[in-house]
Short mmCIF file of C-alpha atoms and ligand atoms in Angstrom, two decimals:
data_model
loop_
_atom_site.label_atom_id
_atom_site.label_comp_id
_atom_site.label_asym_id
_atom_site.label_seq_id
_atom_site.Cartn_x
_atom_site.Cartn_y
_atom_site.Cartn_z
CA UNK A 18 0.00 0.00 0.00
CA UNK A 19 1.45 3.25 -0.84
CA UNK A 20 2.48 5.75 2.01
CA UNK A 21 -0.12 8.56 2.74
CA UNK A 22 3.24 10.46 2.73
CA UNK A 23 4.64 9.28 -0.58
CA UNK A 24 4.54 12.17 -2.20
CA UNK A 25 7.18 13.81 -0.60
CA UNK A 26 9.71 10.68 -1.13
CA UNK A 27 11.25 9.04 -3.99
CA UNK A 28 11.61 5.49 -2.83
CA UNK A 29 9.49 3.44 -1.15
CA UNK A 30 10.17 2.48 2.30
CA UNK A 31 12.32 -0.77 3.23
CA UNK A 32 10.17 -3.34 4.02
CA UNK A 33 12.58 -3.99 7.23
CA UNK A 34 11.73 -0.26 8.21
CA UNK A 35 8.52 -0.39 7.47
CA UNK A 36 7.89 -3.86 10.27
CA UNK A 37 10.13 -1.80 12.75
CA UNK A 38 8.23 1.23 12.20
CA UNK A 39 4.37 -0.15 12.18
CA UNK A 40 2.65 -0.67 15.82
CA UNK A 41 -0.62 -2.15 14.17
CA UNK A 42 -0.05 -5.45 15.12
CA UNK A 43 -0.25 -3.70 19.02
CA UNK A 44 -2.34 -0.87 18.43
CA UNK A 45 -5.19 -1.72 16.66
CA UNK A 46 -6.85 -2.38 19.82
CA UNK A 47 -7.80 1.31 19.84
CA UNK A 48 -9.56 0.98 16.53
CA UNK A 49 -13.48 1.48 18.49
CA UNK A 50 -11.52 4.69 20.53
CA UNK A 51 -10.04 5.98 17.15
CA UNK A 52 -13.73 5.60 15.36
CA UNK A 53 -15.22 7.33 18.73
CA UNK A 54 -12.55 10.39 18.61
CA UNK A 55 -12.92 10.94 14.53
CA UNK A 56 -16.53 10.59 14.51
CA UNK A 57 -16.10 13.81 17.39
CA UNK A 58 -13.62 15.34 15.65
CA UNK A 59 -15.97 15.71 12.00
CA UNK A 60 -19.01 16.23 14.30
CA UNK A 61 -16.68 19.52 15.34
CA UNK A 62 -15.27 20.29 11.66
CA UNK A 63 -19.22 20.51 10.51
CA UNK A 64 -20.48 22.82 13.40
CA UNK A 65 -17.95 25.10 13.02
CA UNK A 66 -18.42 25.26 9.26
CA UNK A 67 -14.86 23.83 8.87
CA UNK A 68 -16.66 20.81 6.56
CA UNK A 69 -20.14 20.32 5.28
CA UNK A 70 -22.66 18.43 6.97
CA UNK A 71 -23.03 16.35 4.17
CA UNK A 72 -19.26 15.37 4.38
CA UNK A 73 -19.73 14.87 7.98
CA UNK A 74 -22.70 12.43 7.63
CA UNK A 75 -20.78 10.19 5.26
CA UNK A 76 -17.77 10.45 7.42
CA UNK A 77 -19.70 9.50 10.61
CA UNK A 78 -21.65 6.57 8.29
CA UNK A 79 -18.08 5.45 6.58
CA UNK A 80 -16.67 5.24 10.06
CA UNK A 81 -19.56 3.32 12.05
CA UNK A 82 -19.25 0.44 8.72
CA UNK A 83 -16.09 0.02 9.52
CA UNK A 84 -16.26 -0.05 12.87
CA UNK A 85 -19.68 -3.04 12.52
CA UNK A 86 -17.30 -4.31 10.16
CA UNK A 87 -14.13 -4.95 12.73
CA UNK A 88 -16.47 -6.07 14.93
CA UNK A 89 -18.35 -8.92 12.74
CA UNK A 90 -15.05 -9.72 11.44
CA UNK A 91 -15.69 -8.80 7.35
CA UNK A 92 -12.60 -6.37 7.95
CA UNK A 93 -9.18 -7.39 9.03
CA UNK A 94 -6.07 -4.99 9.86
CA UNK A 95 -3.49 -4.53 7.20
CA UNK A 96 -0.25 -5.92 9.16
CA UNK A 97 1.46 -3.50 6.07
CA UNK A 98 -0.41 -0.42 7.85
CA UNK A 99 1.30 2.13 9.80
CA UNK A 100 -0.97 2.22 12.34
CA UNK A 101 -4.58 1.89 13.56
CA UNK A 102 -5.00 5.83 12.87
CA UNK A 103 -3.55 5.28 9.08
CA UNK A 104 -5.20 1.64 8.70
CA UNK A 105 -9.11 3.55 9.70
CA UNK A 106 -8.16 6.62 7.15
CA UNK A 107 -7.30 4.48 4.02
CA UNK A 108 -10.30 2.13 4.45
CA UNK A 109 -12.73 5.41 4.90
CA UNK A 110 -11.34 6.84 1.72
CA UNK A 111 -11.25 3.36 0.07
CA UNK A 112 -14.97 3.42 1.28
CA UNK A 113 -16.32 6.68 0.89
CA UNK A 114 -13.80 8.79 -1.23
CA UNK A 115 -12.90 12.67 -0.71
CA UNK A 116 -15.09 13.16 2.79
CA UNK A 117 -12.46 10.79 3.94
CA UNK A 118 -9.28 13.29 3.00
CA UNK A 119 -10.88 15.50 4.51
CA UNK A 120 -11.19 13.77 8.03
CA UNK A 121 -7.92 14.78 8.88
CA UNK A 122 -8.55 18.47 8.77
CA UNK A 123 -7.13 20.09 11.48
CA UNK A 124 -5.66 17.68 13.31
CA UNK A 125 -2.35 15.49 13.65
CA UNK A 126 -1.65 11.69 14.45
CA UNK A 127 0.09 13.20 17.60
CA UNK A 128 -3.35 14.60 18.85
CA UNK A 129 -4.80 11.25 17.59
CA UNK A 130 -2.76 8.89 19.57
CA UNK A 131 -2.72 11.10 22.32
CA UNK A 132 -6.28 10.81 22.41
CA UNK A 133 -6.85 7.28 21.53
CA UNK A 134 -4.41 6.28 24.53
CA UNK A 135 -6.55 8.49 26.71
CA UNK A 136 -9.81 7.05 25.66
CA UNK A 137 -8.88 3.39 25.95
CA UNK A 138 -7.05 3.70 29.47
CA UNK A 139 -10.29 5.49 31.03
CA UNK A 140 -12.09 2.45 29.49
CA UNK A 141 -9.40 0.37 31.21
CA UNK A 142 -9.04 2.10 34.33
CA UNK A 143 -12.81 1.27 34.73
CA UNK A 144 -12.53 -2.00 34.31
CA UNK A 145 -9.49 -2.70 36.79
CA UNK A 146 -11.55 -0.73 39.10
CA UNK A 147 -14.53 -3.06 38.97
CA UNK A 148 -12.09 -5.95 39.41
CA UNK A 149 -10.55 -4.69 42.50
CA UNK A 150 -13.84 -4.01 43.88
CA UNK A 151 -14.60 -7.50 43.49
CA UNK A 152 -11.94 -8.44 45.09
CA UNK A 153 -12.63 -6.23 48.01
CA UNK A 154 -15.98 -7.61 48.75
CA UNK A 155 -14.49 -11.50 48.23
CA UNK A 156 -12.33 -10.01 51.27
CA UNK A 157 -14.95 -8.86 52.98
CA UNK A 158 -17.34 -11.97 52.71
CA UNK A 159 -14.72 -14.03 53.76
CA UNK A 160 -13.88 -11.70 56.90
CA UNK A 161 -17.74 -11.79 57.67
CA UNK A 162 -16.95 -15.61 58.28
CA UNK A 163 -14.16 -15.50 60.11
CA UNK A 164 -13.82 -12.76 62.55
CA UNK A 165 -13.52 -15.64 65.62
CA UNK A 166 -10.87 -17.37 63.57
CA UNK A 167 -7.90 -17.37 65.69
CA UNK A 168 -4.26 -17.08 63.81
CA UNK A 169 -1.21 -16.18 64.83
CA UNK A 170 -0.18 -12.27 63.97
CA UNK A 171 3.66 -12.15 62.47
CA UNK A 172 6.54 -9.60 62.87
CA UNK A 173 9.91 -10.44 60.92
CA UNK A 174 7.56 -13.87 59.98
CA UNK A 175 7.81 -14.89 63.79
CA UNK A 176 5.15 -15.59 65.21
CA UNK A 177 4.19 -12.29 67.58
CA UNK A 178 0.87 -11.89 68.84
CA UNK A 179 -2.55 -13.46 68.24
CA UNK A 180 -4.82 -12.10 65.58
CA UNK A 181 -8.10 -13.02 63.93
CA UNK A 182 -8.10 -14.52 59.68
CA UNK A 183 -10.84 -11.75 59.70
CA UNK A 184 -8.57 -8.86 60.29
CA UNK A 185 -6.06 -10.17 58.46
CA UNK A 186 -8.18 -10.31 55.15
CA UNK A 187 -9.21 -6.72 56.18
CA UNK A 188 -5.60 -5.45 56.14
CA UNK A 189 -5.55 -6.16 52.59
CA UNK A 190 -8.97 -5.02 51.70
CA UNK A 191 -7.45 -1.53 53.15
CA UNK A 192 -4.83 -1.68 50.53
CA UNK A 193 -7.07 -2.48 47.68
CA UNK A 194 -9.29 0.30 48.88
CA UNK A 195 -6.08 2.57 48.35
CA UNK A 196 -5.19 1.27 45.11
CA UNK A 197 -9.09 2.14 44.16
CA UNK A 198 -8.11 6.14 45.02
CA UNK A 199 -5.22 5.81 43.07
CA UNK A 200 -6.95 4.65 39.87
CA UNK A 201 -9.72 6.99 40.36
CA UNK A 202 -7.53 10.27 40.55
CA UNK A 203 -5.37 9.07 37.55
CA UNK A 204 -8.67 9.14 35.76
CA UNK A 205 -9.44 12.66 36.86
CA UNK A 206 -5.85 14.06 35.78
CA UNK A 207 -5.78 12.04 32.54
CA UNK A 208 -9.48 12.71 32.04
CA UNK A 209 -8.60 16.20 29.54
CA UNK A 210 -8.60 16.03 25.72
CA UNK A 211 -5.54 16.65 23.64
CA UNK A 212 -7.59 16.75 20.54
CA UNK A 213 -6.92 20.15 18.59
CA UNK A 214 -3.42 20.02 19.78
CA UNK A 215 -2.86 19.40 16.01
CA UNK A 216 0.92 18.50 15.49
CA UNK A 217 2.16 20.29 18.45
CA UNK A 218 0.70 24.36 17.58
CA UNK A 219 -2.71 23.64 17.11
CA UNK A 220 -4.31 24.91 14.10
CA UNK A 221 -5.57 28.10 12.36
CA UNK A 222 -8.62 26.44 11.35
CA UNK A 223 -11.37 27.81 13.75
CA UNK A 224 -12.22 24.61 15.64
CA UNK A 225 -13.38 24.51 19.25
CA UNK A 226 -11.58 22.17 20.85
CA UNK A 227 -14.35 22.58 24.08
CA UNK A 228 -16.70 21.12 21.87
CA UNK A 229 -14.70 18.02 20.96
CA UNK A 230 -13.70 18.06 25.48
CA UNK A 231 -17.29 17.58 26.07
CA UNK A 232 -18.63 15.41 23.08
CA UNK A 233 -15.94 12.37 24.32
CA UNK A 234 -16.55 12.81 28.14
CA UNK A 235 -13.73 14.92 29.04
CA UNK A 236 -13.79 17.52 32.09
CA UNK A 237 -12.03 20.24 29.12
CA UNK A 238 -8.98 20.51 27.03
CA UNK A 239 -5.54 20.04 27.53
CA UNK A 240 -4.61 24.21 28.10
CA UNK A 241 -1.29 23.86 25.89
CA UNK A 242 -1.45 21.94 22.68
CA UNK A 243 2.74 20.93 23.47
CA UNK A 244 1.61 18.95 26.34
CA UNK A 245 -1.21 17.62 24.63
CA UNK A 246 0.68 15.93 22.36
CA UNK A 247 3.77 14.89 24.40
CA UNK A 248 2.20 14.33 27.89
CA UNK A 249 2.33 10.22 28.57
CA UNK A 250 1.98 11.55 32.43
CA UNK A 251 -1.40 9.61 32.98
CA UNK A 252 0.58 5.90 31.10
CA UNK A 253 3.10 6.34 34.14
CA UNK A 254 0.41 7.09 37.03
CA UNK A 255 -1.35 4.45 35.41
CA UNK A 256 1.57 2.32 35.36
CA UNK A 257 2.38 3.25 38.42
CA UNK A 258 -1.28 2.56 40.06
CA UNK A 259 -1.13 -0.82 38.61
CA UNK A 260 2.36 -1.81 40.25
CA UNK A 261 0.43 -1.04 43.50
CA UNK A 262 -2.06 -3.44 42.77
CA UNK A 263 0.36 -5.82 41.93
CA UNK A 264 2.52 -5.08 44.70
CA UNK A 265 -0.47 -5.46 46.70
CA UNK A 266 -1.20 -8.93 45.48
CA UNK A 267 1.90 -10.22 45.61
CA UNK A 268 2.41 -9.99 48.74
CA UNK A 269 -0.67 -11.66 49.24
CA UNK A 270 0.47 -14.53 46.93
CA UNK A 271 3.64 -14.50 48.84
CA UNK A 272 1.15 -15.31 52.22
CA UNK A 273 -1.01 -17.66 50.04
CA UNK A 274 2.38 -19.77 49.16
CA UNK A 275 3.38 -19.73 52.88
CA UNK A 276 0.03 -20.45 53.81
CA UNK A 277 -0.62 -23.30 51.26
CA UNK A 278 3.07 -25.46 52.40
CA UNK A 279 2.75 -28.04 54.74
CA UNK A 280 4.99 -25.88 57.00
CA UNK A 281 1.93 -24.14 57.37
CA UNK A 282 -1.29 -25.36 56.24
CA UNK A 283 -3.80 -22.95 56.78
CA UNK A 284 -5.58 -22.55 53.87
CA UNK A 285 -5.98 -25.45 51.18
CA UNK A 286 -6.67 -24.53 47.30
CA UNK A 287 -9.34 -25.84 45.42
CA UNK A 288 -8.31 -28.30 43.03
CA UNK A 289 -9.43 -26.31 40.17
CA UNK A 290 -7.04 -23.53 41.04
CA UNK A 291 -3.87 -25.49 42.19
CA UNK A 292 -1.36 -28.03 40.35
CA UNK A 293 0.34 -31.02 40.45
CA UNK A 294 3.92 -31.89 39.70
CA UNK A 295 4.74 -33.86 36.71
CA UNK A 296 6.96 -36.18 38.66
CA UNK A 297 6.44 -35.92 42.60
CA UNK A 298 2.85 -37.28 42.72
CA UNK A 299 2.33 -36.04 46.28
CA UNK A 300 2.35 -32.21 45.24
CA UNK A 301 -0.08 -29.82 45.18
CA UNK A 302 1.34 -26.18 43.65
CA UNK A 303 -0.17 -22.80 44.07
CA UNK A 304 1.06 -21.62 40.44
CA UNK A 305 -1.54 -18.87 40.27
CA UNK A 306 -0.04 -17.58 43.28
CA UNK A 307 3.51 -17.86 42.06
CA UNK A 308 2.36 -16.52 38.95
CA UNK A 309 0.32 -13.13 39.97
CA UNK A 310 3.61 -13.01 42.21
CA UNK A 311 5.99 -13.35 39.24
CA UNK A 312 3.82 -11.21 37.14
CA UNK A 313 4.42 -8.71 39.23
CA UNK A 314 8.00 -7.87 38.30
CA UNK A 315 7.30 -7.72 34.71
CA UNK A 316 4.52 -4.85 35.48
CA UNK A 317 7.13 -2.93 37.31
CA UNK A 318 9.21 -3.71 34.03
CA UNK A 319 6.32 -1.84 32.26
CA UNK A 320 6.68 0.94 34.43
CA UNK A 321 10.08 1.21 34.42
CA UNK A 322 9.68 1.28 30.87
CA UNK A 323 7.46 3.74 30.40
CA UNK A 324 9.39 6.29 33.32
CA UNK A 325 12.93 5.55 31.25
CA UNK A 326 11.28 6.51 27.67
CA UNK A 327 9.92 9.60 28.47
CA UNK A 328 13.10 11.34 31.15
CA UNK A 329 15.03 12.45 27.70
CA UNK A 330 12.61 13.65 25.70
CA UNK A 331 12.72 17.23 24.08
CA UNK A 332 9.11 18.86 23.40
CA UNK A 333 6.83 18.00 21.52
CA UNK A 334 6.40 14.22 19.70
CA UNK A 335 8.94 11.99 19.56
CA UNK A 336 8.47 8.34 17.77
CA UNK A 337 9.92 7.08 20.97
CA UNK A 338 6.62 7.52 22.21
CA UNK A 339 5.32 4.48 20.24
CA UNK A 340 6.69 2.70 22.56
CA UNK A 341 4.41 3.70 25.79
CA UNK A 342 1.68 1.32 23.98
CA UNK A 343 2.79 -1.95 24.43
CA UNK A 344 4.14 -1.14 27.97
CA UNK A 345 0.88 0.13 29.41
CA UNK A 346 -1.40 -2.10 27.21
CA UNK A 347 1.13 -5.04 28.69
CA UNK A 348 1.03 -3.54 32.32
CA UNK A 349 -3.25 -3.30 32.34
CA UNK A 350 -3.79 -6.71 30.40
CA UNK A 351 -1.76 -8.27 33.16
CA UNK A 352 -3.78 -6.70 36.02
CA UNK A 353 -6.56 -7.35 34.87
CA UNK A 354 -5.30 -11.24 34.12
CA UNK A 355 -4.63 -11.39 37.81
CA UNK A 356 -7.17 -9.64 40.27
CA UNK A 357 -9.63 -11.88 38.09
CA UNK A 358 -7.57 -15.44 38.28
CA UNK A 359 -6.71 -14.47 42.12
CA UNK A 360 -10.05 -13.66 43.15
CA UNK A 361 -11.67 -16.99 42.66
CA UNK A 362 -8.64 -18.56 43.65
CA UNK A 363 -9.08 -16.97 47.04
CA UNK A 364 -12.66 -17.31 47.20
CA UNK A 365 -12.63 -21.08 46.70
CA UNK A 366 -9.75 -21.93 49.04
CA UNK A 367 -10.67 -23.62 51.99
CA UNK A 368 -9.57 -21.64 55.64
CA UNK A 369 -7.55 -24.73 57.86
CA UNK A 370 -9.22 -22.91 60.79
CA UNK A 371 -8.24 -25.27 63.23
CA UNK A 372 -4.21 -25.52 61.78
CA UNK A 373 -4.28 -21.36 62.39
CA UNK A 374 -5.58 -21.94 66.03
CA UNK A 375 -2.78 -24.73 66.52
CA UNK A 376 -0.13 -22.78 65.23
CA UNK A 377 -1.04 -19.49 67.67
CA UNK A 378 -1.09 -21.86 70.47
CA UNK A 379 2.56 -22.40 69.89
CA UNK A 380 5.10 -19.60 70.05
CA UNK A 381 4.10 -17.80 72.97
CA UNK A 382 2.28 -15.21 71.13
CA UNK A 383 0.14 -14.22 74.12
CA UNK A 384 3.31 -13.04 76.34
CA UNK A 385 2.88 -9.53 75.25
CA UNK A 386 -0.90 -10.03 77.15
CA UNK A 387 1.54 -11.70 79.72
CA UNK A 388 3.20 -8.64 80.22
CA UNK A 389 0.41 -6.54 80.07
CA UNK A 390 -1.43 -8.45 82.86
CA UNK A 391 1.21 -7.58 85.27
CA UNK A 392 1.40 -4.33 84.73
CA UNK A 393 -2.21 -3.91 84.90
CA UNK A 394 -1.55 -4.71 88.26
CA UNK A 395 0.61 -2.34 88.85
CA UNK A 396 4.28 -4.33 87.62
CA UNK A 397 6.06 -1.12 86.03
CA UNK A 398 6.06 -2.43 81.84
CA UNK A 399 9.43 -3.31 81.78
CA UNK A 400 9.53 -5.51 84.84
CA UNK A 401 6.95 -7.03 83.76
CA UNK A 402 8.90 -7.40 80.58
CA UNK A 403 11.30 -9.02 81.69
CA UNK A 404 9.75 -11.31 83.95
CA UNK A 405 7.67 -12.99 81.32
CA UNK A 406 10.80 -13.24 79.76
CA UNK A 407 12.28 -15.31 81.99
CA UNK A 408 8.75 -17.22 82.07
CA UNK A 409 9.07 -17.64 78.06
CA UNK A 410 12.73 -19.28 78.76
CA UNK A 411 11.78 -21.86 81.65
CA UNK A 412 8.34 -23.17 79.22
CA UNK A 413 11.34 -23.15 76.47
CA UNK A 414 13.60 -25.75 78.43
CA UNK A 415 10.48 -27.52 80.73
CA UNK A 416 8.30 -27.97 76.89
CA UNK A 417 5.52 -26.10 78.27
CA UNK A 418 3.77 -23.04 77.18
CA UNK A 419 2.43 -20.25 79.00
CA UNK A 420 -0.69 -22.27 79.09
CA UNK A 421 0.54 -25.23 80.74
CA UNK A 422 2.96 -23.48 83.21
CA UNK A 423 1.68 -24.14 86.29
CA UNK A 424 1.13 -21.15 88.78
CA UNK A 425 3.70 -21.95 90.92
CA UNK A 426 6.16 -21.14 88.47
CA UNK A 427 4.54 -18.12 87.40
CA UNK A 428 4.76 -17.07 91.67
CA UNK A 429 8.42 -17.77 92.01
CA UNK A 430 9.12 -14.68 89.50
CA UNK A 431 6.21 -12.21 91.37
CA UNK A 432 3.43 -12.47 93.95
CA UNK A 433 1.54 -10.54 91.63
CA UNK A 434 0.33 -13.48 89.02
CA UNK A 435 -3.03 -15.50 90.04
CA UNK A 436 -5.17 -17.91 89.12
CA UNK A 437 -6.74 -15.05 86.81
CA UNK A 438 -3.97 -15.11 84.34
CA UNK A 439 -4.58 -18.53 82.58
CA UNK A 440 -8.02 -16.31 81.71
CA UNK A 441 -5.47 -13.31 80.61
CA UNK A 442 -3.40 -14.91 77.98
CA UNK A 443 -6.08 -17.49 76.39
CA UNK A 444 -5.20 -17.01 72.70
CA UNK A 445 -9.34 -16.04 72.43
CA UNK A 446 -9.33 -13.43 74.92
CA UNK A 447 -5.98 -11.66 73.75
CA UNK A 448 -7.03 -11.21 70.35
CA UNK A 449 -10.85 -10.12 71.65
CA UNK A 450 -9.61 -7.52 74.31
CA UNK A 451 -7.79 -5.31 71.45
CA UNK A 452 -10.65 -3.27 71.28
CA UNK A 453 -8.74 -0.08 70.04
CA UNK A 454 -9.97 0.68 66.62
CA UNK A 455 -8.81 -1.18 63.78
CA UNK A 456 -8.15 -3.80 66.36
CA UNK A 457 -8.64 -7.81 66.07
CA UNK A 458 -11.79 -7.52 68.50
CA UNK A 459 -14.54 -9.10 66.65
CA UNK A 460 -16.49 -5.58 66.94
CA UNK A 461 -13.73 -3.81 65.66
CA UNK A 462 -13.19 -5.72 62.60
CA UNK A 463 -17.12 -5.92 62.25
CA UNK A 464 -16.44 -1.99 62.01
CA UNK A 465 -14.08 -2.33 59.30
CA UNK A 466 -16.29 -4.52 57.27
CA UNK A 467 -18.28 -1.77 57.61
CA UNK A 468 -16.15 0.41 56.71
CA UNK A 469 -15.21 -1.00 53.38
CA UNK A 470 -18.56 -1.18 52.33
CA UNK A 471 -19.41 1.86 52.74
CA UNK A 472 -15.87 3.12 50.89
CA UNK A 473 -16.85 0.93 48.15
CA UNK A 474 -20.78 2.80 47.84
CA UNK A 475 -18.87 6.19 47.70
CA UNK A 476 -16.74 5.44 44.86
CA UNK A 477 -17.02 7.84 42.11
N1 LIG B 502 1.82 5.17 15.76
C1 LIG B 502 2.22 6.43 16.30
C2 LIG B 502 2.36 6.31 17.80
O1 LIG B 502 1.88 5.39 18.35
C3 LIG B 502 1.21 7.49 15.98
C4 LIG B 502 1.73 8.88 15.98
C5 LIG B 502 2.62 9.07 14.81
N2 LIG B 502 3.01 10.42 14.66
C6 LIG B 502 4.04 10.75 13.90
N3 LIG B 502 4.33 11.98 13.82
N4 LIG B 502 4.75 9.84 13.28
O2 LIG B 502 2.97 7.10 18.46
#
């Protein structure tokens, strides 16, 4: 196919420069966001008398076709095209002659990508949004059934003091609920129209580039038609929002590993989301886990990419800017891939309650309580400190726990202890008496069900 530019040139381009040059094969995703923006764009060229409304109409009519046409499959891409944005011009002149030349009035390809990028990440940021919502309220079912489940609460991965599955599952639905703010105030700042940029000056044609804001959902223009054509800001918050939402579930995968080894054994996947070994017929392998957690380092790849492409670049468009497509389009696909392979993973597992309430009865996780006992009775903290200490160490070389000491023991180190503080350091009662907010108390983390919900009915 010749070049739209061809005129200017005497040869024809190499076919090795014209593969290296072409993003079609990764770009044509756009093609319903490139329709949506041209069909705005003419729909602007007629009503300010720029074009005739009869040009218009057969513009808007050309471009629906070929739009019902992508869709049913009667039209392919050209692999030969330059892009989506020269693929959709060619076929509307093929199809409806000079209205077609005449789309381009006024604007650039840099305004046109620009916009198409914009148009199909809001799309996207939408649907990563609905994802991690679903994912919250997985979190928050599951806390619903287990705010008396007992587990052990780890610092440095030791065990340290005794929390409930509930809160636990609530920590995370806090971080999702972050990651939600995040991808809704990308949206706001990437949520303003570069079209009418032109090239990089605008144009002298008299369009109104309000008009075009407003027809495709945007708060208002870009105010300086430079950045509008070499801003890729919103592809790195983006970018950057997703790596948070990976971050967030990898370490979550990381637990679900953990959680899944014998070592372990609190939670057991469902068949359909686990998988065996092709030699070591005993195993059971959380590969989605590993996976979203693998993943995770190629989205920060995308990031990086996207950060690293952009620090050099001089005003206004620069080709290198091709190159924020597949990053981004690579860094949402994967997101998306995992919040909705790691949801019903999660959701299907089934919670070794009884493993969790084994594990927190080992490890002396209630001495904090211990502690706090004695100084509730007046010990100064540290004394009491170091007294259950010293407790810890003699259940270390008798095999007991702080359980089975027997009182005795507990009065040779202070007059203060009693029969009462068997009561004090049941695993049950020190997770339930951390009533502070945010706490493991099963009203607390009742509250931050709550709470959740009610983030997730304010979302905008
Ligand atoms: N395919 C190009 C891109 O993705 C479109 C913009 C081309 N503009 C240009 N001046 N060559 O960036």
């Amino acid at each position: 196919m010749a070049k739209m530019w061809a005129g200017r040139f005497k040869k024809e381009t190499d076919q090795g420069v014209n593969d290296f040059n072409s993003s079609i094969s990764f770009d044509a995703r756009m093609y319903r966001h490139d329709i949506m923006g041209s069909i705005a764009h003419a729909t602007m060229l007629g009503k300010t008398g720029i074009l005739s409304q009869a040009d218009v109409d057969v513009i808007r009519e050309g471009l629906t076709s070929i739009q019902e046409d992508i869709e049913s499959g009667a039209l392919s891409f050209d692999p030969q095209a330059e892009d989506i944005h020269m693929f959709i011009e060619a076929e509307l002149t093929s199809r409806i002659g000079d209205a077609g030349k005449r789309l381009h009035t006024a604007r650039s390809r840099n305004d046109q990508v620009a916009l198409d990028i914009r148009l199909y990440l809001r799309d996207e940021i939408d649907e990563i949004k609905a994802l991690t919502v679903k994912l919250i309220r997985t979190l928050c079912t599951m806390a619903e059934e287990h705010t008396e489940t007992i587990m052990p609460g780890y610092t440095h991965l030791q065990r340290a003091q005794p929390i409930t599955f509930a809160q636990h599952l609530m920590a995370y639905a806090g971080m999702f609920l972050r990651d939600l703010g995040r991808l809704t105030d990308t949206k706001k700042r990437m949520n303003f129209s570069p079209l009418g940029s032109g090239a990089l000056a605008g144009t002298t044609y008299p369009i109104d580039r309000n008009m075009t804001a407003s027809l495709l959902g945007f708060t208002g223009p870009v105010m300086n038609t430079l950045d509008g054509v070499s801003d890729r800001d919103f592809c790195i918050e983006l970018g950057s929002a997703i790596s948070m939402v990976m971050m967030h579930l990898s370490r979550f995968s990381e637990e679900v590993i953990l959680w899944c080894s014998w070592e372990f054994k609190f939670l057991e996947l469902d068949d359909a989301f686990a998988t065996g070994s092709s030699i070591m017929p005993q195993k059971k392998n959380p590969d989605v886990a590993e996976l979203v957690r693998g993943k995770t380092g190629r989205v920060y790849g995308d990031l990086v990419t996207l950060l690293s492409m952009m620090k050099s670049l001089p005003l206004a468009y620069n080709k290198d800017m091709q190159e924020d497509k597949e990053a981004i389009f690579d860094a949402v696909d994967t997101v998306k891939l995992c919040l909705s392979t790691f949801e019903p993973m999660l959701k299907t597992a089934t919670v070794l309650k009884d493993n969790m309430r084994a594990a927190a009865a080992k490890g002396f996780i209630n001495a904090t309580d211990c502690a706090d006992y004695l100084t509730k009775k007046g010990v100064p903290f540290r004394d009491a400190y170091k007294i259950t200490g010293t407790l810890v160490g003699i259940c270390v070389d008798k095999g007991l726990t702080l359980e089975t000491l027997p009182l005795s023991e507990y009065k040779a180190l202070s007059h203060v202890f009693e029969e009462d503080v068997y009561q004090a350091i049941d695993l049950t009662t020190c997770a339930f008496s951390r009533r502070c907010t945010g706490g493991p108390a099963k009203e607390k983390v009742e509250e931050q069900i709550r709470w959740a919900y009610s983030q997730l009915d304010q979302l905008d």
